[in-house]
Amino acid sequence: MDQEVQLNYFKLPKQHSEEKGLLISILDCSGSMSSYWKYVAQYYNELKEKANVSIAITFDTNVKVLQPNENITPNINQYGGGGTDITRAFVALNQEIVKQNITNDLTVVFVSDGQGNYDDKIIKQNMPNVKNLNFICVGVGNGFPTHISMSLRNLYHTGNLSIPAVFIVDVHDQTSQEREKFLHTIFQEEFQSVGNILVPRKQCETTPVLCFPWSQELTTKAWSGGWVASHNHEITCDGILIRSQNPSDVMILELASYWLQNIQLLSLKAKVKQEAQIALSELERLSNSIPKLQNQKKQKTFAQRVQESQSKETGLSDVVAELKLFTQDFTLNQLSDKDAADRLKIGTKMGKFHNKALKFAGLSIEDFQKAKTQFIECLKQHKFLGNDGDRSIMTLQSQKEILQEEDLIQGLENCTSQYQLVTAFPIIGYGLQVRRSNASMIDPYKIEIVSLVRIHKFLDSVSLIENQQHELKFQVGNGEEEVVNCILPLYTQKDEDLKPFFRSLLFHTIMTFVVCENADVCFDYSYAALLANTLYYFIRQPKSEWTKEMINLINESYCLAYEAKYKNFTEKLINDPIQTLVDVNKEQDTSCQDTIKALLILSAQKDKLQQQQIKNVLDRFIIETIGRIFKDITSKDHINLFFNLENEPKILTELNQRIINEFDKEKLQEFKSMSAITSQIFKEVEAIKVEDWQMQMTFKKEKAIKLLSETKFKYQDLQSVYEFFLLEEIPQNLFIAAIFHARHQKSTERAQQAFIFDFDQLNKEMQQIKHQLLKQELLEKCKVEIRTHVQKMGISNLFVQRMPGFGISRRRRRRPNVNKLAQKNP
């Protein structure tokens, strides 16, 4: 383009609707969806919570319109399971839009896995006009009807053009994960991506602008949060003056993705060679005008890594390559449904990347920008002095040197997402090998420390992320190797000037990724969880000067990073450990995500506390830890840990036989129904006394220890903790009582129920619980065997229980439709 007429680009401010939007989901429930329906049901039910009103329309060859906000069940047969008639589904959609009088702000989500009957002429008949209707497709597998879906998108979509057209669930793209977990993960990811764009955006009044560089017509209506172009350097948006943005990598990525999505959709109708050429030309012009970072160093700075990540991590090269295809008379309508879907995925990749990177729990996009701005202000006001501190053997930098980089502020200003931050900002520390799980992805306390590097001590988080599987391996001789997949930064009082850094939300954001390997969450206690788990690891190691030194470093690091923040929790923990160790105590305004949080605090405060205070906390630590481990054990298995069961089957059989034998033929004649006999049996079972069972109390310690051995808190490890703090073993009475107290399955319930330490009272309580369970078991056994007994006696009239007015003709009536009854009587 000529210099005189080049375009300037403007990003309009985001303006969301004050209310949640309306959602109508068109869900394919044909037979081919049977394998996936339970995942669709689960994640649709979660998705609908993000809408003000949500209506599901299920279809195979028939259509069902569910009640507003009604949940979907995982049983596909309740909805269909036959063929596929897409036309009927969208005729029903048109009718529902009219019925609900929807004229504005609607999202339609179409979920399907295959071809079906489709006639757009029928759908267009009586098709309502809805302003700001966002049409999104979720394609399941290779058979997704891409061309039909994009035809529907063109018919219905009147909303924001930057919203991705399709999200593909690659059900055949299996990894090494188990099939069940794999399907849960991919369905959850795609439905969550849809959920991130449910909030309807508003349209803005602007001075005349272009939506695309190839547009022929100017418009004065544009979607908030989107990109527009103008030959002017300034425009107005809802009366507010906006200046054009200087080109940046982020801007190019967003424009490239936005343009490609819409060129792809245009190509379903016609050739888009000219549009693609204009888009590529503009991207090249903008890229060439970006000022390159000066003073390039051999060792990359944070700012340089951010600049590289803009294209590397989000696949800009894929987007550009795809645009180049369209300059060669290529169109999506030349491809099969599968190949077209694969191409559309490239267009949505950028949007999905940003949705994933910016979807943080407890840290919104705006919060991230605010946290970043606050840290930039901190850097301007607080100067980190000196270059001391441990250096990564990979980057040869210390943490202070990174914080002193000349272009650090520039890098933070260009950093647009948490994902870019964590993959470009190095955290320097000790190398660890940790064991992660699905649970640890959303709970940093759930990691387990496997080992701490002894030879190649100091590494950095970026070097880990840049390696395959986020892991480094070092040969240490004798065929052995050290494995590192996590970084533990440790600080001393000399690092007091670093407080603004490791107390900042940006530090906690990075540490959450370092610990959990999850860019979708941010916990300000991730670093505390890593410290606590590492402390727990060292407590279990043989005592040495090295372990003592490392524990001291952990204590100092905790004090610098959290002592002030956890002051209130610490005071309550010492004064009232029972209530404070509850997972969440709303009355005390405390939360103990994991009991080793208490160990971290005890270790750091050990020299300031009296022995009895430590013991009080430690005893409750043992009780609550065991309670959380045993919370899922059945009542029967739990109480059986305290009894010898050798004679139990014999006694149960004898009592059962005694009760059944009482019902001889003469006595049975006294009863009019089986329910009356059952009531009598219940009375006789209730009359059985505790001593009738001849119960023998025997604590199965080895079995209890074996149950603990399958968890993070093995018995010998709990012993190590007790010995570390109190120089003694766990009292046997405490261990037995803690196991028994675990019968209260909820943390709050355990805190409210009195802890029984007296052995006589314990025995009495155990016997009462066992007595009730045995009576229940006996009752069930008698209820089964009494029927056989009655039949043997030849008394058949007890099984025929007719209600008045119920004759033969009544019994022959057709059975009612259960599904219809369920709909009438939910």
Short mmCIF file of C-alpha atoms in Angstrom, two decimals, residues 285-577:
data_model
loop_
_atom_site.label_atom_id
_atom_site.label_comp_id
_atom_site.label_asym_id
_atom_site.label_seq_id
_atom_site.Cartn_x
_atom_site.Cartn_y
_atom_site.Cartn_z
CA ARG A 285 4.29 -3.79 6.79
CA LEU A 286 3.38 -3.79 10.46
CA SER A 287 6.08 -6.33 11.33
CA ASN A 288 8.79 -4.32 9.57
CA SER A 289 7.82 -1.19 11.48
CA ILE A 290 8.28 -2.75 14.94
CA PRO A 291 11.33 -1.22 16.65
CA LYS A 292 13.74 -4.04 17.46
CA LEU A 293 15.25 -4.32 20.92
CA GLN A 294 18.59 -2.63 21.21
CA ASN A 295 21.78 -3.91 22.87
CA GLN A 296 21.14 -7.55 22.02
CA LYS A 297 23.10 -9.78 24.41
CA LYS A 298 24.28 -13.33 24.00
CA GLN A 299 22.19 -14.19 27.06
CA LYS A 300 18.57 -13.33 26.35
CA THR A 301 16.76 -10.94 28.63
CA PHE A 302 13.17 -11.37 29.78
CA ALA A 303 12.07 -8.76 27.23
CA GLN A 304 13.74 -10.66 24.39
CA ARG A 305 12.11 -13.92 25.45
CA VAL A 306 8.70 -12.23 25.51
CA GLN A 307 9.28 -10.92 22.00
CA GLU A 308 10.21 -14.39 20.74
CA SER A 309 7.30 -16.06 22.47
CA GLN A 310 4.79 -13.88 20.65
CA SER A 311 5.30 -15.89 17.48
CA LYS A 312 6.82 -19.15 18.71
CA GLU A 313 4.24 -20.14 21.33
CA THR A 314 1.11 -19.13 19.46
CA GLY A 315 2.00 -20.37 15.99
CA LEU A 316 2.10 -17.11 14.02
CA SER A 317 4.01 -18.98 11.32
CA ASP A 318 1.04 -21.37 10.94
CA VAL A 319 -1.36 -18.46 10.55
CA VAL A 320 0.83 -16.73 7.96
CA ALA A 321 1.33 -19.98 6.05
CA GLU A 322 -2.42 -20.49 5.98
CA LEU A 323 -3.01 -16.96 4.67
CA LYS A 324 -0.47 -17.62 1.89
CA LEU A 325 -2.53 -20.63 0.77
CA PHE A 326 -5.52 -18.38 0.18
CA THR A 327 -3.46 -16.15 -2.16
CA GLN A 328 -3.27 -19.16 -4.54
CA ASP A 329 -7.01 -19.47 -5.27
CA PHE A 330 -7.37 -21.93 -2.39
CA THR A 331 -10.79 -22.15 -0.65
CA LEU A 332 -12.13 -24.26 2.20
CA ASN A 333 -15.04 -25.48 0.10
CA GLN A 334 -12.51 -27.51 -1.92
CA LEU A 335 -11.76 -29.67 1.12
CA SER A 336 -13.47 -32.52 2.90
CA ASP A 337 -15.23 -31.81 6.18
CA LYS A 338 -12.30 -33.20 8.16
CA ASP A 339 -9.64 -31.22 6.29
CA ALA A 340 -11.72 -28.06 6.45
CA ALA A 341 -12.11 -28.54 10.21
CA ASP A 342 -8.33 -28.94 10.57
CA ARG A 343 -7.83 -25.65 8.69
CA LEU A 344 -10.37 -23.86 10.87
CA LYS A 345 -8.49 -25.04 13.95
CA ILE A 346 -5.50 -22.98 12.77
CA GLY A 347 -7.70 -19.90 12.70
CA THR A 348 -8.97 -20.49 16.23
CA LYS A 349 -5.58 -21.51 17.65
CA MET A 350 -4.62 -17.96 18.50
CA GLY A 351 -7.93 -17.23 20.21
CA LYS A 352 -7.79 -20.48 22.16
CA PHE A 353 -4.21 -19.73 23.21
CA HIS A 354 -5.23 -16.41 24.70
CA ASN A 355 -8.34 -17.88 26.33
CA LYS A 356 -6.22 -20.57 27.95
CA ALA A 357 -3.42 -18.25 29.02
CA LEU A 358 -5.68 -15.57 30.43
CA LYS A 359 -8.25 -17.79 32.14
CA PHE A 360 -6.76 -17.74 35.62
CA ALA A 361 -8.62 -18.79 38.77
CA GLY A 362 -8.82 -15.73 40.98
CA LEU A 363 -6.77 -13.62 38.55
CA SER A 364 -8.76 -12.03 35.74
CA ILE A 365 -7.23 -10.42 32.67
CA GLU A 366 -7.77 -7.04 34.29
CA ASP A 367 -6.19 -8.23 37.55
CA PHE A 368 -3.14 -9.47 35.66
CA GLN A 369 -2.72 -6.11 33.95
CA LYS A 370 -3.15 -4.35 37.29
CA ALA A 371 -0.59 -6.63 38.99
CA LYS A 372 1.83 -6.07 36.14
CA THR A 373 1.40 -2.30 36.34
CA GLN A 374 1.95 -2.36 40.11
CA PHE A 375 5.18 -4.30 39.71
CA ILE A 376 6.40 -1.94 37.00
CA GLU A 377 5.81 0.95 39.43
CA CYS A 378 7.66 -1.03 42.10
CA LEU A 379 10.64 -1.46 39.74
CA LYS A 380 10.69 2.26 39.07
CA GLN A 381 10.71 3.08 42.78
CA HIS A 382 12.72 0.18 44.20
CA LYS A 383 16.26 -0.42 42.97
CA PHE A 384 17.75 -3.87 43.47
CA LEU A 385 21.42 -3.41 44.33
CA GLY A 386 24.41 -5.66 43.77
CA ASN A 387 24.72 -8.84 41.73
CA ASP A 388 25.01 -11.33 44.59
CA GLY A 389 22.94 -14.46 44.90
CA ASP A 390 23.05 -17.93 43.43
CA ARG A 391 23.36 -18.15 39.64
CA SER A 392 21.66 -20.64 37.37
CA ILE A 393 24.19 -22.90 35.69
CA MET A 394 22.09 -22.51 32.52
CA THR A 395 21.65 -18.73 32.26
CA LEU A 396 24.58 -17.71 34.51
CA GLN A 397 22.27 -15.12 36.05
CA SER A 398 21.22 -14.44 39.63
CA GLN A 399 17.69 -13.32 40.51
CA LYS A 400 18.93 -9.81 41.25
CA GLU A 401 20.62 -9.54 37.85
CA ILE A 402 17.34 -10.46 36.14
CA LEU A 403 15.53 -7.79 38.16
CA GLN A 404 18.17 -5.26 37.08
CA GLU A 405 17.87 -5.86 33.32
CA GLU A 406 17.63 -2.53 31.50
CA ASP A 407 14.76 -3.65 29.30
CA LEU A 408 12.80 -5.47 32.05
CA ILE A 409 10.06 -2.83 32.20
CA GLN A 410 9.80 -2.86 28.42
CA GLY A 411 9.42 -6.64 28.53
CA LEU A 412 6.67 -6.43 31.17
CA GLU A 413 4.80 -3.82 29.15
CA ASN A 414 4.90 -6.10 26.10
CA CYS A 415 3.94 -9.18 28.12
CA THR A 416 0.23 -9.70 27.49
CA SER A 417 -0.55 -12.90 29.33
CA GLN A 418 0.39 -14.96 32.35
CA TYR A 419 1.56 -17.74 30.04
CA GLN A 420 4.11 -15.45 28.42
CA LEU A 421 5.24 -14.31 31.84
CA VAL A 422 5.88 -17.77 33.26
CA THR A 423 7.65 -19.02 30.14
CA ALA A 424 9.96 -16.01 29.84
CA PHE A 425 10.75 -14.84 33.39
CA PRO A 426 13.38 -17.09 35.06
CA ILE A 427 13.08 -18.05 38.72
CA ILE A 428 16.49 -19.04 40.09
CA GLY A 429 16.69 -21.75 42.71
CA TYR A 430 17.55 -25.30 43.71
CA GLY A 431 16.67 -28.06 41.29
CA LEU A 432 14.02 -30.50 42.52
CA GLN A 433 12.39 -33.60 41.19
CA VAL A 434 8.71 -33.63 42.14
CA ARG A 435 5.87 -36.06 41.55
CA ARG A 436 2.78 -34.41 40.14
CA SER A 437 -0.76 -35.69 39.65
CA ASN A 438 -4.08 -34.47 38.25
CA ALA A 439 -4.88 -33.21 41.75
CA SER A 440 -1.64 -31.19 41.99
CA MET A 441 -2.57 -29.26 38.84
CA ILE A 442 -5.15 -27.38 40.90
CA ASP A 443 -3.68 -27.85 44.38
CA PRO A 444 0.05 -27.11 44.81
CA TYR A 445 0.08 -28.88 48.19
CA LYS A 446 -0.59 -32.18 46.38
CA ILE A 447 2.90 -32.42 44.86
CA GLU A 448 5.46 -34.78 46.39
CA ILE A 449 9.21 -34.10 46.55
CA VAL A 450 11.19 -37.04 45.15
CA SER A 451 14.72 -35.63 45.41
CA LEU A 452 16.80 -32.48 45.65
CA VAL A 453 19.71 -31.96 43.27
CA ARG A 454 23.06 -32.22 45.06
CA ILE A 455 25.62 -31.58 42.31
CA HIS A 456 24.04 -29.19 39.76
CA LYS A 457 22.36 -27.17 42.47
CA PHE A 458 21.15 -23.92 40.98
CA LEU A 459 18.97 -23.82 37.88
CA ASP A 460 16.17 -21.65 36.46
CA SER A 461 12.53 -22.18 35.54
CA VAL A 462 12.82 -20.99 31.91
CA SER A 463 15.52 -23.55 31.12
CA LEU A 464 13.15 -26.25 32.39
CA ILE A 465 10.23 -25.02 30.28
CA GLU A 466 12.38 -24.84 27.15
CA ASN A 467 13.25 -28.55 27.46
CA GLN A 468 11.13 -31.50 26.43
CA GLN A 469 8.60 -32.48 29.10
CA HIS A 470 9.85 -29.48 31.14
CA GLU A 471 12.67 -31.60 32.55
CA LEU A 472 16.47 -31.49 32.80
CA LYS A 473 18.71 -34.52 33.31
CA PHE A 474 22.34 -34.51 34.45
CA GLN A 475 24.71 -37.46 34.49
CA VAL A 476 26.42 -37.74 37.89
CA GLY A 477 28.58 -40.80 37.33
CA ASN A 478 28.19 -44.54 37.91
CA GLY A 479 25.38 -44.58 35.38
CA GLU A 480 23.21 -42.42 37.62
CA GLU A 481 21.51 -39.15 36.77
CA GLU A 482 19.83 -36.26 38.52
CA VAL A 483 16.39 -35.29 37.26
CA VAL A 484 14.99 -31.78 37.68
CA ASN A 485 11.39 -30.78 36.91
CA CYS A 486 10.82 -28.02 39.48
CA ILE A 487 12.69 -25.02 40.94
CA LEU A 488 12.83 -24.08 44.61
CA PRO A 489 14.01 -20.51 45.27
CA LEU A 490 15.36 -20.04 48.80
CA TYR A 491 16.20 -16.74 50.47
CA THR A 492 18.04 -15.51 53.54
CA GLN A 493 17.97 -12.28 55.51
CA LYS A 494 20.56 -10.93 53.04
CA ASP A 495 17.79 -10.99 50.44
CA GLU A 496 15.54 -8.62 52.36
CA ASP A 497 15.66 -6.16 49.45
CA LEU A 498 13.99 -8.82 47.26
CA LYS A 499 10.81 -8.74 49.36
CA PRO A 500 8.85 -6.59 46.85
CA PHE A 501 9.60 -9.26 44.24
CA PHE A 502 8.73 -12.49 46.03
CA ARG A 503 5.72 -10.94 47.72
CA SER A 504 4.33 -9.70 44.40
CA LEU A 505 1.44 -11.32 42.60
CA LEU A 506 3.65 -11.77 39.54
CA PHE A 507 6.05 -13.94 41.56
CA HIS A 508 3.15 -16.06 42.83
CA THR A 509 1.86 -16.39 39.26
CA ILE A 510 5.19 -17.76 38.08
CA MET A 511 5.56 -20.03 41.12
CA THR A 512 2.10 -21.49 40.52
CA PHE A 513 3.22 -22.59 37.08
CA VAL A 514 6.59 -23.82 38.39
CA VAL A 515 4.85 -25.95 41.05
CA CYS A 516 1.60 -27.03 39.36
CA GLU A 517 2.60 -26.88 35.68
CA ASN A 518 -0.78 -25.30 35.04
CA ALA A 519 -1.19 -21.94 33.35
CA ASP A 520 -4.90 -21.79 34.17
CA VAL A 521 -4.60 -21.11 37.90
CA CYS A 522 -2.85 -18.69 40.21
CA PHE A 523 -2.45 -19.36 43.93
CA ASP A 524 -0.59 -16.99 46.23
CA TYR A 525 0.27 -19.96 48.45
CA SER A 526 2.02 -22.02 45.73
CA TYR A 527 5.45 -21.03 47.03
CA ALA A 528 4.36 -21.85 50.60
CA ALA A 529 3.15 -25.26 49.39
CA LEU A 530 6.54 -25.91 47.76
CA LEU A 531 8.38 -24.84 50.92
CA ALA A 532 6.13 -27.02 53.11
CA ASN A 533 6.55 -30.10 50.92
CA THR A 534 10.31 -29.63 50.79
CA LEU A 535 10.43 -29.25 54.58
CA TYR A 536 8.42 -32.47 54.90
CA TYR A 537 10.96 -34.14 52.58
CA PHE A 538 13.94 -33.03 54.72
CA ILE A 539 12.27 -34.01 58.00
CA ARG A 540 12.11 -37.57 56.67
CA GLN A 541 15.80 -37.64 55.65
CA PRO A 542 18.62 -38.84 57.96
CA LYS A 543 19.84 -35.96 60.10
CA SER A 544 22.96 -34.18 58.83
CA GLU A 545 24.46 -30.71 58.65
CA TRP A 546 23.12 -30.45 55.11
CA THR A 547 19.50 -31.19 56.08
CA LYS A 548 19.81 -28.78 59.02
CA GLU A 549 21.13 -26.06 56.71
CA MET A 550 18.35 -26.61 54.15
CA ILE A 551 15.62 -26.54 56.83
CA ASN A 552 17.03 -23.25 58.13
CA LEU A 553 16.91 -21.84 54.59
CA ILE A 554 13.28 -22.96 54.26
CA ASN A 555 12.44 -21.30 57.59
CA GLU A 556 14.09 -18.02 56.56
CA SER A 557 12.39 -18.07 53.17
CA TYR A 558 8.99 -18.62 54.77
CA CYS A 559 9.53 -15.75 57.22
CA LEU A 560 10.52 -13.34 54.46
CA ALA A 561 7.70 -14.31 52.11
CA TYR A 562 4.77 -15.22 54.39
CA GLU A 563 5.32 -14.48 58.10
CA ALA A 564 3.51 -11.14 57.95
CA LYS A 565 0.76 -12.50 55.66
CA TYR A 566 0.12 -15.56 57.86
CA LYS A 567 0.37 -13.74 61.21
CA ASN A 568 -3.36 -14.06 61.92
CA PHE A 569 -3.43 -17.74 60.90
CA THR A 570 -0.35 -18.48 63.04
CA GLU A 571 -1.87 -16.94 66.18
CA LYS A 572 -5.09 -18.94 65.71
CA LEU A 573 -3.13 -22.11 64.98
CA ILE A 574 -1.23 -21.86 68.28
CA ASN A 575 -4.27 -20.85 70.35
CA ASP A 576 -6.88 -23.06 68.72
CA PRO A 577 -5.28 -25.76 66.53
#
